[in-house]
CSV table of C-alpha atoms in Angstrom, one decimal:
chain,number,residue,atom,x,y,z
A,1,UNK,CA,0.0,0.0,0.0
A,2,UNK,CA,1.0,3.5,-1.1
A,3,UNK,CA,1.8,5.3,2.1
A,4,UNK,CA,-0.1,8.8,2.0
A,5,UNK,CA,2.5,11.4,2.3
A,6,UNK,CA,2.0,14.0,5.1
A,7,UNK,CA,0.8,17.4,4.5
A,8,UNK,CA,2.7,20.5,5.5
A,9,UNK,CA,1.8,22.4,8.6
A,10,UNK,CA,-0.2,25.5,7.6
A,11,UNK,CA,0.3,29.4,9.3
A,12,UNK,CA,-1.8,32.2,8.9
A,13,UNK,CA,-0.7,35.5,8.6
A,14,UNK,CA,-2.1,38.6,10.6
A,15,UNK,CA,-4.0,41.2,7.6
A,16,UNK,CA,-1.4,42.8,5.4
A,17,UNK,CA,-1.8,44.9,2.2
A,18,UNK,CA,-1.9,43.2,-0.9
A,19,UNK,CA,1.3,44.1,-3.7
A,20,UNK,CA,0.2,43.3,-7.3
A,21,UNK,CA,-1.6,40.1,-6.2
A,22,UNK,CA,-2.7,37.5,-8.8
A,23,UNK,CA,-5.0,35.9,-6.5
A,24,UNK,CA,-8.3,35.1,-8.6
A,25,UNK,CA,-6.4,34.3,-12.3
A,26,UNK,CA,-3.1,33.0,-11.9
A,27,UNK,CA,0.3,35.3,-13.6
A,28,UNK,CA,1.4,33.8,-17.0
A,29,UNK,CA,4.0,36.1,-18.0
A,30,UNK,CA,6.8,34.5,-16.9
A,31,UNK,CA,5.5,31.0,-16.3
A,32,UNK,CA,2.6,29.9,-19.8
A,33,UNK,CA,1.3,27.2,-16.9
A,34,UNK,CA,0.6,30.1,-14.8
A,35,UNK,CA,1.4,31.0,-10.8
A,36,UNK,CA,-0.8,32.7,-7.9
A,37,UNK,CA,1.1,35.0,-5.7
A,38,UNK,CA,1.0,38.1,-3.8
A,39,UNK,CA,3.2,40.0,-1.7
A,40,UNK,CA,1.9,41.1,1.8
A,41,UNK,CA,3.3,44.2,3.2
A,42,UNK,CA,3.3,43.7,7.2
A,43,UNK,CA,3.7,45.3,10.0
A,44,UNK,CA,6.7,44.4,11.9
A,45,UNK,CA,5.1,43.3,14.9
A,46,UNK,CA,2.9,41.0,12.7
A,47,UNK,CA,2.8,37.8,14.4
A,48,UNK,CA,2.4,34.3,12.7
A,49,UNK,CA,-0.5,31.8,13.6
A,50,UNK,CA,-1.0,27.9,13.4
A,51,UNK,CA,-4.6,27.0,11.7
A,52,UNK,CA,-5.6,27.1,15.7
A,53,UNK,CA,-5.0,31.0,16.0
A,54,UNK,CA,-1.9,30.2,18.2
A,55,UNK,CA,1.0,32.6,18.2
A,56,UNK,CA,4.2,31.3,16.7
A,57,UNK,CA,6.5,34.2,16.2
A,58,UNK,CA,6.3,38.0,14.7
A,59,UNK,CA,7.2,37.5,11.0
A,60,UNK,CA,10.5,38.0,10.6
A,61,UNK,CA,11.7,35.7,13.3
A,62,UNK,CA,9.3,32.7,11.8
A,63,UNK,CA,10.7,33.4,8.6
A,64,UNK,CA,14.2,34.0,9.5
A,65,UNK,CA,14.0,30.2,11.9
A,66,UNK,CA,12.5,29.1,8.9
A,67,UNK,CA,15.5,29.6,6.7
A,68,UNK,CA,18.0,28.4,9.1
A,69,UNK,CA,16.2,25.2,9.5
A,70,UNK,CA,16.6,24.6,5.4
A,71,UNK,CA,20.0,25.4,5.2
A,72,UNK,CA,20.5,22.8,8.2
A,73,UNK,CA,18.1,20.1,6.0
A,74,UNK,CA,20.5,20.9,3.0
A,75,UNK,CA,23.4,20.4,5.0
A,76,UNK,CA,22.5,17.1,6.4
A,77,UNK,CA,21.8,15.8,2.5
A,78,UNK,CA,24.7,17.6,0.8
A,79,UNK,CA,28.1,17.5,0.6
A,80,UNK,CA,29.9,20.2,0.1
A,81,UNK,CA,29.7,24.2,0.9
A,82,UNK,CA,26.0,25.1,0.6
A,83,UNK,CA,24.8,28.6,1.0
A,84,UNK,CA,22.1,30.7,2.0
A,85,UNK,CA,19.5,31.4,-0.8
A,86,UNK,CA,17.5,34.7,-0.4
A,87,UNK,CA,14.7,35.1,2.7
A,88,UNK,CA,11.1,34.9,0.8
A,89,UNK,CA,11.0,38.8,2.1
A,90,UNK,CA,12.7,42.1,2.1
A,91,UNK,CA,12.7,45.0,4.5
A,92,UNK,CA,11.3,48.5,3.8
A,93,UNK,CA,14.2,50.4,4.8
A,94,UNK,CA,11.6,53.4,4.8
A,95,UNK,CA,9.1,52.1,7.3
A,96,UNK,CA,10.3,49.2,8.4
A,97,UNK,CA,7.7,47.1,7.1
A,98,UNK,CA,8.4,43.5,5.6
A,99,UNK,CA,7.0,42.6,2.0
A,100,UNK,CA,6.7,38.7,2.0
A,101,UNK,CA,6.1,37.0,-1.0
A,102,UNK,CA,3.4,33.7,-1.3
A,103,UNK,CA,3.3,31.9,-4.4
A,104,UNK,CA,1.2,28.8,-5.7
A,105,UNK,CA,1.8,27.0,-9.6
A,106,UNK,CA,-1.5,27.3,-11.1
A,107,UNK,CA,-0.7,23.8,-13.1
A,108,UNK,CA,1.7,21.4,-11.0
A,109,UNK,CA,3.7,18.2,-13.0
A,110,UNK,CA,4.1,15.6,-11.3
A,111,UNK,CA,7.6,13.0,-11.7
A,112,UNK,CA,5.2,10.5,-12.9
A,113,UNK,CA,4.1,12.9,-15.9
A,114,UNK,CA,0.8,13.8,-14.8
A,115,UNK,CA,-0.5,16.8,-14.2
A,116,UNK,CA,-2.7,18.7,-12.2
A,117,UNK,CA,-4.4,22.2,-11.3
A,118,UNK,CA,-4.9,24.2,-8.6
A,119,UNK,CA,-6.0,27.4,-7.3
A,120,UNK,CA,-6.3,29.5,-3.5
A,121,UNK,CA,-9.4,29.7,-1.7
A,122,UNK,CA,-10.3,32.7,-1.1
A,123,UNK,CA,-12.4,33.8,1.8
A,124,UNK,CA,-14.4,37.1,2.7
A,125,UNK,CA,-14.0,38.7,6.6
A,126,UNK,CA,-17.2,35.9,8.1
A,127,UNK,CA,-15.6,33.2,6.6
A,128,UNK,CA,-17.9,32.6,3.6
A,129,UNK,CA,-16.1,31.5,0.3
A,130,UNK,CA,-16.2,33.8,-2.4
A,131,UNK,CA,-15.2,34.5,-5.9
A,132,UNK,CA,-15.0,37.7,-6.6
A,133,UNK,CA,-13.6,39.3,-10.5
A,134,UNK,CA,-10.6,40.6,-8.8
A,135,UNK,CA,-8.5,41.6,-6.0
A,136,UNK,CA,-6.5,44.8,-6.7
A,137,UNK,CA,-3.6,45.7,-4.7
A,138,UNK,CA,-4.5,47.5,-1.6
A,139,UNK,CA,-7.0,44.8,-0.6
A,140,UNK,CA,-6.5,44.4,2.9
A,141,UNK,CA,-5.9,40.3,3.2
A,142,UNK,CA,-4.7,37.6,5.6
A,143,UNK,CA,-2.7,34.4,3.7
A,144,UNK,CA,-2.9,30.6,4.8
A,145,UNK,CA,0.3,29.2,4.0
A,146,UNK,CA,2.7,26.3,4.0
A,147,UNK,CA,6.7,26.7,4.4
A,148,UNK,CA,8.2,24.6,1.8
A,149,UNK,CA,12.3,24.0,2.1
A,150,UNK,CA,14.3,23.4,-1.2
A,151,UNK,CA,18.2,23.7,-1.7
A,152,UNK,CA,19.4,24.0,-5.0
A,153,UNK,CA,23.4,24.6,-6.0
A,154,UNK,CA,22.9,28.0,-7.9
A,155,UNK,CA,19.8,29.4,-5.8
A,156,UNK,CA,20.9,27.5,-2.5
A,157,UNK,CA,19.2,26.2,0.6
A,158,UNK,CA,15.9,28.2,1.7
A,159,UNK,CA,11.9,28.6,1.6
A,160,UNK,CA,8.9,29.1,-0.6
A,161,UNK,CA,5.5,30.5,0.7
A,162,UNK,CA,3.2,28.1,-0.7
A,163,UNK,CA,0.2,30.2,-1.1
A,164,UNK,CA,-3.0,28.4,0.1
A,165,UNK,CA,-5.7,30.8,0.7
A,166,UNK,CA,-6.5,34.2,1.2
A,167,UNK,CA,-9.3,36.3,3.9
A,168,UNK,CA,-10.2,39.5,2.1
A,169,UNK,CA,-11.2,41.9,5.1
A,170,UNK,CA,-10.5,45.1,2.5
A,171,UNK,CA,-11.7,44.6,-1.1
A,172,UNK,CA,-10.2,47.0,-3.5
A,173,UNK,CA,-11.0,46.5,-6.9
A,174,UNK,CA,-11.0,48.5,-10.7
A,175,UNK,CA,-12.4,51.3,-10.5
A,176,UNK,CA,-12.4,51.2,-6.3
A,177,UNK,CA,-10.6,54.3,-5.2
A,178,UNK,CA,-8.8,51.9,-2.2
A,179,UNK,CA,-7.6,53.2,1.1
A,180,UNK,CA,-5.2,55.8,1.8
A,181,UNK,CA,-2.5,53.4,3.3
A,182,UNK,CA,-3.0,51.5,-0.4
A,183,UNK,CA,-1.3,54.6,-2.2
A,184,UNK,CA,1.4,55.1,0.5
A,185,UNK,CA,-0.2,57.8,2.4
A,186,UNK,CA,0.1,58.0,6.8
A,187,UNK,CA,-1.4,60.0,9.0
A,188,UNK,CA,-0.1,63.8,9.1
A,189,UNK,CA,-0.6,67.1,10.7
A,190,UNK,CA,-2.9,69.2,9.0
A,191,UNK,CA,-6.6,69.5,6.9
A,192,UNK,CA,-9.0,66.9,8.8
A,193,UNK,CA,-12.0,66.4,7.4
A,194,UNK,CA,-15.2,66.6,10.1
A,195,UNK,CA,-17.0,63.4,11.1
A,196,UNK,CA,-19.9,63.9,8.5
A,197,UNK,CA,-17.7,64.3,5.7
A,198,UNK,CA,-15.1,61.5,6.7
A,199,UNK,CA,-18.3,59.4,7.0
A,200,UNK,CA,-19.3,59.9,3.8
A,201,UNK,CA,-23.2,59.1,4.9
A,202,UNK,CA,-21.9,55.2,5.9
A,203,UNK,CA,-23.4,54.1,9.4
A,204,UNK,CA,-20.7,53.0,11.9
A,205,UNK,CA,-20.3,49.1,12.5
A,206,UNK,CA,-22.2,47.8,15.5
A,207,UNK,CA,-19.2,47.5,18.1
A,208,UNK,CA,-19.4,43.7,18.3
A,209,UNK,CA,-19.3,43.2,14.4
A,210,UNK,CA,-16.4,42.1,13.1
A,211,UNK,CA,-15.7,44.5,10.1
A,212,UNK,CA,-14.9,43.7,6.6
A,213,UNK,CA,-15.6,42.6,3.0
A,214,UNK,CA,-18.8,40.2,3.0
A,215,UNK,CA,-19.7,38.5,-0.2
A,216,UNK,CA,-22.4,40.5,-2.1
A,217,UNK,CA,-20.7,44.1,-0.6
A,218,UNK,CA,-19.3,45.0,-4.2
């Protein structure tokens, strides 16, 4: 009997912005079988989450333990000087923020030659699967995701994001003008707008609703 082979642990993410994300038609320009992928800008504090809701670590140390532990695995199984490949992130040196990058191949082949497709879920902010046209960058999203190790002699030891599926608290999409953080503004001194106007004639969430895209809202 064909032993089943075990799945990956799985992490959440806390809710990041969304960086030219390809999550509802996979990217083909550089791959013609296609990938899914967006990178999350986090905050540095971020933490990481088993599928339980249990902290792990903040992001970079996750990611950074997460590394070490491949270069280890590719040490054990190679001889030979192996090196560090590049962290599935960079830093912002501006704000400090980290922009990870998740990725999933839209059409996977197999070494037995078969082949087969796959996709993320996607999610609204109650949980309710959705498929929406598109998710523009500035969505406001939390990733499900495995850490998958691979060592290789020119790209060397490290991790891929696997991307598995995606929350969408925020929903940007064409022709949505998106939030101010999406077009890199903060909070300054200076013109405020009063509460009517900054309301825009939108009632306030009851205080015990969790707030975010629903299904049906665009």
């Amino acid at each position: 009997m064909t032993e089943k082979k075990k799945r990956n642990p799985r992490y959440v993410t806390d809710v990041g912005v969304a960086i030219y994300p390809y999550l509802t038609a996979p990217d083909t320009k550089f791959n013609a079988d296609g990938e899914y992928k967006v990178k999350l800008r986090l905050n540095p504090d971020s933490m990481i989450r088993d599928v339980q809701g249990r902290e792990i670590a903040d992001v970079q140390t996750f990611l950074d333990d997460m590394m070490l532990k491949a270069l280890e695995k590719a040490k054990a199984e190679n001889k030979g000087r192996i090196k560090e490949g590049d962290p599935p992130y960079i830093i912002d040196d501006e704000t400090g923020d980290l922009l990870v990058n998740f990725k999933l191949k839209a059409v996977v082949r197999t070494k037995e030659g078969s082949t087969f497709s796959q996709k993320p879920a996607l999610f609204d902010a109650k949980g309710k699967p959705i498929t929406p046209e598109s998710i523009w960058g500035g969505s406001k999203i939390k990733v499900s995701f495995e850490v998958v190790p691979y060592y290789t002699k020119i790209a060397g030891a490290g991790v891929t994001l696997r991307l598995r599926a995606a929350q969408v608290l925020e929903l940007v999409t064409g022709g949505s003008g998106g939030s101010a953080e999406s077009y890199g503004f903060g909070e300054e001194e200076g013109y405020e707008a009063d509460d009517e106007a900054a309301n825009a004639g939108f009632a306030e969430a009851a205080e015990d609703e969790e707030v975010g895209y629903e299904d049906g809202d665009f």
